[in-house]
GROMACS .gro file of C-alpha atoms in nm:
model
  331
    1MET     CA    1  12.187  10.198   6.273
    2TYR     CA    2  12.125  10.549   6.396
    3TYR     CA    3  12.351  10.799   6.571
    4TYR     CA    4  12.206  10.996   6.857
    5THR     CA    5  12.318  11.299   7.062
    6ARG     CA    6  12.250  11.260   7.433
    7LEU     CA    7  11.973  11.493   7.553
    8CYS     CA    8  12.070  11.573   7.910
    9LYS     CA    9  12.092  11.931   8.027
   10ASN     CA   10  12.429  12.023   8.177
   11SER     CA   11  12.591  11.701   8.059
   12PHE     CA   12  12.856  11.614   7.803
   13ILE     CA   13  12.746  11.580   7.443
   14TYR     CA   14  12.849  11.262   7.270
   15LEU     CA   15  12.737  11.024   6.997
   16PHE     CA   16  12.661  10.657   7.021
   17THR     CA   17  12.481  10.388   6.826
   18VAL     CA   18  12.113  10.318   6.872
   19THR     CA   19  11.995   9.963   6.922
   20TYR     CA   20  11.618   9.993   6.903
   21LYS     CA   21  11.410   9.823   7.166
   22TYR     CA   22  11.059   9.929   7.261
   23LEU     CA   23  11.020  10.033   7.624
   24ASN     CA   24  10.684  10.035   7.801
   25SER     CA   25  10.592  10.338   8.013
   26VAL     CA   26  10.377  10.375   8.324
   27ASN     CA   27  10.331  10.725   8.468
   28PHE     CA   28  10.217  10.825   8.818
   29VAL     CA   29  10.144  11.138   9.016
   30VAL     CA   30  10.235  11.126   9.386
   31LEU     CA   31  10.025  11.339   9.624
   32GLY     CA   32  10.007  11.378   9.999
   33ASP     CA   33  10.334  11.290  10.173
   34SER     CA   34  10.558  11.272   9.867
   35ARG     CA   35  10.865  11.138  10.050
   36ILE     CA   36  10.743  10.796   9.944
   37ALA     CA   37  10.885  10.872   9.597
   38ASP     CA   38  11.238  10.822   9.729
   39GLU     CA   39  11.155  10.455   9.781
   40LEU     CA   40  11.010  10.417   9.432
   41GLY     CA   41  11.252  10.585   9.194
   42LYS     CA   42  11.548  10.816   9.143
   43LYS     CA   43  11.503  11.192   9.139
   44GLY     CA   44  11.556  11.354   8.800
   45THR     CA   45  11.435  11.677   8.643
   46THR     CA   46  11.320  11.917   8.915
   47THR     CA   47  11.165  12.261   8.889
   48ASP     CA   48  10.825  12.339   9.041
   49ILE     CA   49  10.745  11.976   8.964
   50ALA     CA   50  10.987  11.688   9.019
   51ILE     CA   51  11.020  11.374   8.809
   52TYR     CA   52  11.136  11.048   8.966
   53ASP     CA   53  11.196  10.746   8.746
   54ARG     CA   54  11.307  10.385   8.744
   55LYS     CA   55  11.386  10.152   8.458
   56THR     CA   56  11.360   9.775   8.440
   57SER     CA   57  11.445   9.558   8.142
   58ASP     CA   58  11.115   9.638   7.968
   59TYR     CA   59  10.951   9.920   8.164
   60ILE     CA   60  11.014  10.282   8.250
   61TYR     CA   61  10.822  10.409   8.552
   62THR     CA   62  10.790  10.780   8.629
   63TRP     CA   63  10.647  10.957   8.932
   64THR     CA   64  10.563  11.329   8.917
   65LEU     CA   65  10.549  11.539   9.235
   66PRO     CA   66  10.410  11.894   9.273
   67VAL     CA   67  10.715  12.041   9.453
   68THR     CA   68  10.572  12.388   9.515
   69TYR     CA   69  10.237  12.260   9.643
   70PRO     CA   70  10.071  12.347   9.880
   71ASP     CA   71  10.220  12.698   9.850
   72LYS     CA   72  10.116  12.714   9.485
   73ILE     CA   73   9.804  12.542   9.360
   74GLN     CA   74   9.930  12.550   8.999
   75SER     CA   75  10.183  12.268   9.039
   76LEU     CA   76   9.915  12.039   9.183
   77LEU     CA   77   9.698  12.065   8.872
   78GLN     CA   78   9.997  12.029   8.641
   79ALA     CA   79  10.131  11.721   8.819
   80VAL     CA   80   9.789  11.553   8.810
   81ASN     CA   81   9.770  11.609   8.434
   82THR     CA   82  10.100  11.431   8.362
   83ALA     CA   83   9.990  11.087   8.481
   84GLN     CA   84   9.755  10.795   8.421
   85TYR     CA   85   9.787  10.649   8.771
   86ALA     CA   86   9.787  10.823   9.109
   87ILE     CA   87   9.936  10.751   9.451
   88LEU     CA   88   9.777  10.935   9.743
   89ASN     CA   89   9.987  10.898  10.058
   90VAL     CA   90   9.781  11.044  10.343
   91THR     CA   91   9.942  11.148  10.674
   92LYS     CA   92   9.678  11.401  10.784
   93LEU     CA   93   9.327  11.511  10.699
   94ASP     CA   94   9.336  11.881  10.613
   95LYS     CA   95   9.224  12.131  10.349
   96TYR     CA   96   9.519  12.044  10.126
   97LEU     CA   97   9.411  11.681  10.112
   98GLY     CA   98   9.069  11.815  10.017
   99GLU     CA   99   9.222  12.012   9.727
  100GLU     CA  100   9.412  11.706   9.609
  101ILE     CA  101   9.095  11.496   9.611
  102ILE     CA  102   8.905  11.767   9.420
  103ALA     CA  103   9.186  11.800   9.164
  104LEU     CA  104   9.187  11.424   9.100
  105ASP     CA  105   8.808  11.409   9.084
  106TYR     CA  106   8.781  11.701   8.841
  107VAL     CA  107   8.991  11.518   8.582
  108ASN     CA  108   8.799  11.195   8.658
  109PHE     CA  109   9.106  11.015   8.790
  110LYS     CA  110   8.990  10.660   8.877
  111ASP     CA  111   9.309  10.453   8.867
  112GLY     CA  112   9.520  10.488   9.177
  113PHE     CA  113   9.624  10.376   9.523
  114ILE     CA  114   9.580  10.517   9.872
  115LEU     CA  115   9.813  10.463  10.164
  116HIS     CA  116   9.769  10.629  10.501
  117SER     CA  117   9.957  10.654  10.829
  118TYR     CA  118   9.831  10.481  11.144
  119ASP     CA  119   9.707  10.807  11.299
  120VAL     CA  120   9.470  10.875  11.006
  121ASP     CA  121   9.113  10.760  11.069
  122GLU     CA  122   9.033  10.539  10.769
  123SER     CA  123   8.657  10.581  10.811
  124LYS     CA  124   8.693  10.962  10.793
  125LEU     CA  125   8.921  10.929  10.492
  126LYS     CA  126   8.663  10.715  10.315
  127MET     CA  127   8.399  10.980  10.387
  128LEU     CA  128   8.621  11.245  10.226
  129ILE     CA  129   8.659  11.050   9.903
  130LYS     CA  130   8.298  10.931   9.890
  131ASN     CA  131   8.115  11.039   9.573
  132THR     CA  132   8.443  11.126   9.400
  133SER     CA  133   8.646  10.934   9.143
  134VAL     CA  134   8.908  10.878   9.415
  135SER     CA  135   8.666  10.637   9.587
  136GLU     CA  136   8.766  10.386   9.317
  137PHE     CA  137   9.132  10.393   9.427
  138LYS     CA  138   9.265  10.079   9.595
  139LEU     CA  139   9.353  10.112   9.964
  140LEU     CA  140   9.684   9.951  10.054
  141ASP     CA  141   9.851   9.878  10.387
  142ASN     CA  142  10.215   9.955  10.308
  143ILE     CA  143  10.470  10.043  10.043
  144ASP     CA  144  10.555   9.678   9.978
  145GLN     CA  145  10.197   9.621   9.866
  146LEU     CA  146  10.223   9.936   9.652
  147LYS     CA  147  10.537   9.808   9.480
  148GLN     CA  148  10.364   9.478   9.410
  149GLU     CA  149  10.063   9.658   9.258
  150ILE     CA  150  10.290   9.879   9.047
  151SER     CA  151  10.470   9.574   8.905
  152GLN     CA  152  10.138   9.443   8.771
  153LEU     CA  153  10.032   9.763   8.591
  154ARG     CA  154  10.042   9.795   8.215
  155PRO     CA  155  10.069  10.104   7.993
  156LYS     CA  156   9.752  10.268   7.865
  157TYR     CA  157   9.814  10.328   7.498
  158ILE     CA  158   9.583  10.583   7.336
  159GLN     CA  159   9.546  10.572   6.960
  160GLY     CA  160   9.524  10.875   6.736
  161PRO     CA  161   9.747  11.142   6.584
  162VAL     CA  162  10.054  11.195   6.801
  163MET     CA  163  10.006  11.455   7.073
  164ILE     CA  164  10.294  11.543   7.308
  165GLU     CA  165  10.235  11.777   7.602
  166ILE     CA  166  10.552  11.969   7.691
  167ASP     CA  167  10.650  12.028   8.053
  168HIS     CA  168  11.010  12.152   8.013
  169ALA     CA  169  11.213  12.311   7.733
  170PHE     CA  170  11.577  12.420   7.722
  171ASP     CA  171  11.871  12.471   7.486
  172VAL     CA  172  12.166  12.231   7.482
  173LYS     CA  173  12.491  12.343   7.324
  174GLY     CA  174  12.561  12.145   7.010
  175VAL     CA  175  12.212  11.996   7.006
  176GLY     CA  176  11.973  12.291   6.999
  177THR     CA  177  11.624  12.292   7.142
  178VAL     CA  178  11.527  12.004   7.369
  179VAL     CA  179  11.177  11.947   7.508
  180LEU     CA  180  11.059  11.704   7.774
  181GLY     CA  181  10.704  11.580   7.793
  182VAL     CA  182  10.452  11.298   7.787
  183ILE     CA  183  10.303  11.146   7.473
  184LYS     CA  184   9.930  11.178   7.541
  185GLN     CA  185   9.833  10.976   7.236
  186GLY     CA  186   9.979  10.818   6.924
  187THR     CA  187  10.339  10.752   6.823
  188VAL     CA  188  10.627  10.991   6.753
  189LYS     CA  189  10.914  10.899   6.522
  190VAL     CA  190  11.252  11.047   6.439
  191HIS     CA  191  11.223  11.287   6.141
  192ASP     CA  192  10.852  11.350   6.201
  193GLN     CA  193  10.750  11.695   6.079
  194LEU     CA  194  10.495  11.836   6.323
  195LYS     CA  195  10.365  12.162   6.465
  196ILE     CA  196  10.397  12.314   6.808
  197MET     CA  197  10.075  12.474   6.928
  198PRO     CA  198   9.932  12.729   7.003
  199ILE     CA  199  10.189  12.926   6.801
  200ALA     CA  200  10.151  12.690   6.501
  201LYS     CA  201  10.528  12.669   6.442
  202ASP     CA  202  10.662  12.392   6.217
  203ILE     CA  203  10.919  12.168   6.386
  204LEU     CA  204  11.126  11.862   6.296
  205VAL     CA  205  11.196  11.581   6.543
  206LYS     CA  206  11.573  11.524   6.519
  207SER     CA  207  11.605  11.256   6.787
  208ILE     CA  208  11.417  11.088   7.071
  209GLN     CA  209  11.530  10.972   7.412
  210MET     CA  210  11.363  10.764   7.683
  211HIS     CA  211  11.538  10.742   8.022
  212ASP     CA  212  11.882  10.809   7.867
  213ASP     CA  213  11.813  10.552   7.594
  214PRO     CA  214  11.796  10.666   7.231
  215VAL     CA  215  11.501  10.530   7.036
  216LEU     CA  216  11.373  10.567   6.682
  217GLU     CA  217  11.010  10.595   6.791
  218SER     CA  218  10.800  10.606   7.103
  219LYS     CA  219  10.431  10.574   7.174
  220SER     CA  220  10.189  10.686   7.442
  221PRO     CA  221  10.207  10.714   7.735
  222ALA     CA  222  10.587  10.742   7.724
  223ARG     CA  223  10.777  11.028   7.879
  224VAL     CA  224  11.029  11.145   7.619
  225GLY     CA  225  11.303  11.394   7.550
  226LEU     CA  226  11.300  11.531   7.197
  227ALA     CA  227  11.567  11.728   7.014
  228ILE     CA  228  11.369  11.946   6.776
  229LYS     CA  229  11.448  12.192   6.499
  230GLY     CA  230  11.248  12.501   6.405
  231ILE     CA  231  11.196  12.684   6.735
  232TYR     CA  232  11.399  12.818   7.027
  233ALA     CA  233  11.333  12.701   7.381
  234ASN     CA  234  11.245  13.050   7.504
  235ASN     CA  235  10.946  13.051   7.268
  236ILE     CA  236  10.800  12.734   7.424
  237ASN     CA  237  10.566  12.731   7.724
  238ARG     CA  238  10.463  12.449   7.953
  239GLY     CA  239  10.149  12.290   7.817
  240ASP     CA  240  10.231  12.359   7.453
  241ILE     CA  241  10.139  12.065   7.232
  242ILE     CA  242  10.347  11.898   6.960
  243CYS     CA  243  10.113  11.742   6.705
  244PRO     CA  244  10.026  11.717   6.335
  245PRO     CA  245   9.834  12.009   6.180
  246ASN     CA  246   9.463  12.040   6.267
  247THR     CA  247   9.489  11.808   6.569
  248VAL     CA  248   9.399  12.062   6.839
  249GLU     CA  249   9.252  12.409   6.841
  250ALA     CA  250   9.416  12.727   6.966
  251SER     CA  251   9.255  13.046   7.088
  252SER     CA  252   9.374  13.383   7.210
  253GLU     CA  253   9.023  13.506   7.267
  254LYS     CA  254   8.731  13.333   7.434
  255VAL     CA  255   8.568  12.991   7.449
  256SER     CA  256   8.228  12.883   7.574
  257VAL     CA  257   8.219  12.638   7.862
  258LYS     CA  258   7.964  12.458   8.075
  259PHE     CA  259   8.075  12.555   8.424
  260LYS     CA  260   7.995  12.407   8.764
  261LYS     CA  261   8.122  12.572   9.079
  262SER     CA  262   8.266  12.356   9.356
  263ALA     CA  263   8.043  12.316   9.662
  264PHE     CA  264   8.354  12.378   9.872
  265PHE     CA  265   8.431  12.720   9.721
  266LYS     CA  266   8.243  12.983   9.920
  267GLY     CA  267   8.310  13.295   9.712
  268ASP     CA  268   8.123  13.439   9.417
  269ILE     CA  269   8.243  13.458   9.058
  270SER     CA  270   8.311  13.815   8.943
  271GLU     CA  271   8.345  13.926   8.581
  272ASN     CA  272   8.607  14.182   8.684
  273GLN     CA  273   8.826  13.931   8.870
  274THR     CA  274   9.122  13.764   8.699
  275TYR     CA  275   9.148  13.393   8.775
  276LEU     CA  276   9.369  13.113   8.651
  277ILE     CA  277   9.239  12.853   8.410
  278SER     CA  278   9.405  12.509   8.412
  279ILE     CA  279   9.381  12.322   8.081
  280GLY     CA  280   9.607  12.017   8.077
  281LEU     CA  281   9.949  12.150   8.175
  282GLN     CA  282   9.857  12.503   8.073
  283ILE     CA  283   9.789  12.762   8.343
  284LYS     CA  284   9.658  13.087   8.195
  285PRO     CA  285   9.519  13.407   8.347
  286ALA     CA  286   9.156  13.447   8.245
  287LYS     CA  287   8.826  13.615   8.320
  288VAL     CA  288   8.491  13.442   8.343
  289LYS     CA  289   8.166  13.584   8.209
  290PRO     CA  290   7.823  13.423   8.268
  291ILE     CA  291   7.616  13.397   7.950
  292GLY     CA  292   7.313  13.206   8.079
  293GLY     CA  293   7.249  12.910   8.305
  294GLU     CA  294   7.560  12.696   8.343
  295MET     CA  295   7.713  12.849   8.031
  296HIS     CA  296   8.007  13.087   8.073
  297GLU     CA  297   8.277  13.240   7.856
  298ILE     CA  298   8.642  13.193   7.948
  299ILE     CA  299   8.835  13.496   7.825
  300SER     CA  300   9.205  13.416   7.836
  301GLU     CA  301   9.476  13.682   7.841
  302LYS     CA  302   9.717  13.451   7.656
  303PRO     CA  303   9.680  13.196   7.373
  304PHE     CA  304   9.601  12.839   7.477
  305VAL     CA  305   9.547  12.498   7.322
  306PHE     CA  306   9.227  12.300   7.363
  307PHE     CA  307   8.991  12.048   7.211
  308HIS     CA  308   8.616  12.025   7.240
  309ARG     CA  309   8.472  11.850   7.547
  310GLN     CA  310   8.804  11.897   7.729
  311THR     CA  311   8.783  11.956   8.104
  312CYS     CA  312   8.941  12.268   8.248
  313VAL     CA  313   8.962  12.385   8.609
  314LEU     CA  314   8.919  12.739   8.741
  315LEU     CA  315   9.157  12.849   9.019
  316LYS     CA  316   9.181  13.139   9.263
  317PRO     CA  317   9.533  13.114   9.412
  318ASP     CA  318   9.476  13.382   9.679
  319SER     CA  319   9.161  13.223   9.820
  320GLN     CA  320   9.175  13.158  10.195
  321GLY     CA  321   8.970  12.841  10.160
  322THR     CA  322   8.990  12.594   9.873
  323ARG     CA  323   9.163  12.748   9.574
  324ILE     CA  324   8.978  12.530   9.323
  325ILE     CA  325   8.666  12.723   9.219
  326GLY     CA  326   8.509  12.469   8.987
  327LYS     CA  327   8.541  12.281   8.662
  328ALA     CA  328   8.421  12.352   8.311
  329ILE     CA  329   8.373  12.152   7.993
  330ILE     CA  330   8.474  12.332   7.674
  331GLN     CA  331   8.184  12.335   7.429
   0.00000   0.00000   0.00000
């Protein structure tokens, strides 16, 4: 038996008894016309990204939407990096659809579904996704087919040391620091002693919650709420990683990358220009310096977390055309 303090912001704090039952998790990103999410789940945490969820007896489904996109390119990349499955609901063929396809392709997103309205030319849509990872998505006729496909999906568990990518952090009176995020790999347990990177701060997991249910442990790819001890919420940034020591690397200087510019970005790369680098959920201001051939240096203005061979995406938010400049592989 274990007593747990509810981890909901702006809610009453109370204690109740945990009955442990493992819950499976399946996570989606919804792009295009996101109103479809209202028919799939219930709206929950909302900032620049919104989280919808639904629970059955054994499964928790979550759908992440980039609320501030297309105004801000950042939320698109962050939403894409929260999920293992994608839903692309197409109502028009425009440059924003092009950015969404590029974003999915750059992280090699192959598992997903495409719906489109009757006024969208399917042959033109197929041409847009040709030669991208999105071409492997399954085309569906309606939302009923989508719901049927969703019911047949299974979680993608990734083994390894636990790694939790944080997307929200806040303080709850009587509880302390609470973080929300997705377990990218491994299993987290109550009383685990871990680190939060890139600041390398020791933390203790006091309790775990999944969809308002207290649990003693949770494994990837679950979305969890953790009450943690050892750090204040205002010292946590989106994209920070909770993990054991020596799991990921952190840098406040520069890393070498193999960079390839997008064929759709028409500008040139300038060493004096500040861009944004997207690494997982992290969005950091950075400069780019060519060092020979496809090799470049990414010089970040703020510390970031990474691992070797990780894909990152270079952004130029004020570009009049596509705002995705290209992708790079950290060497």
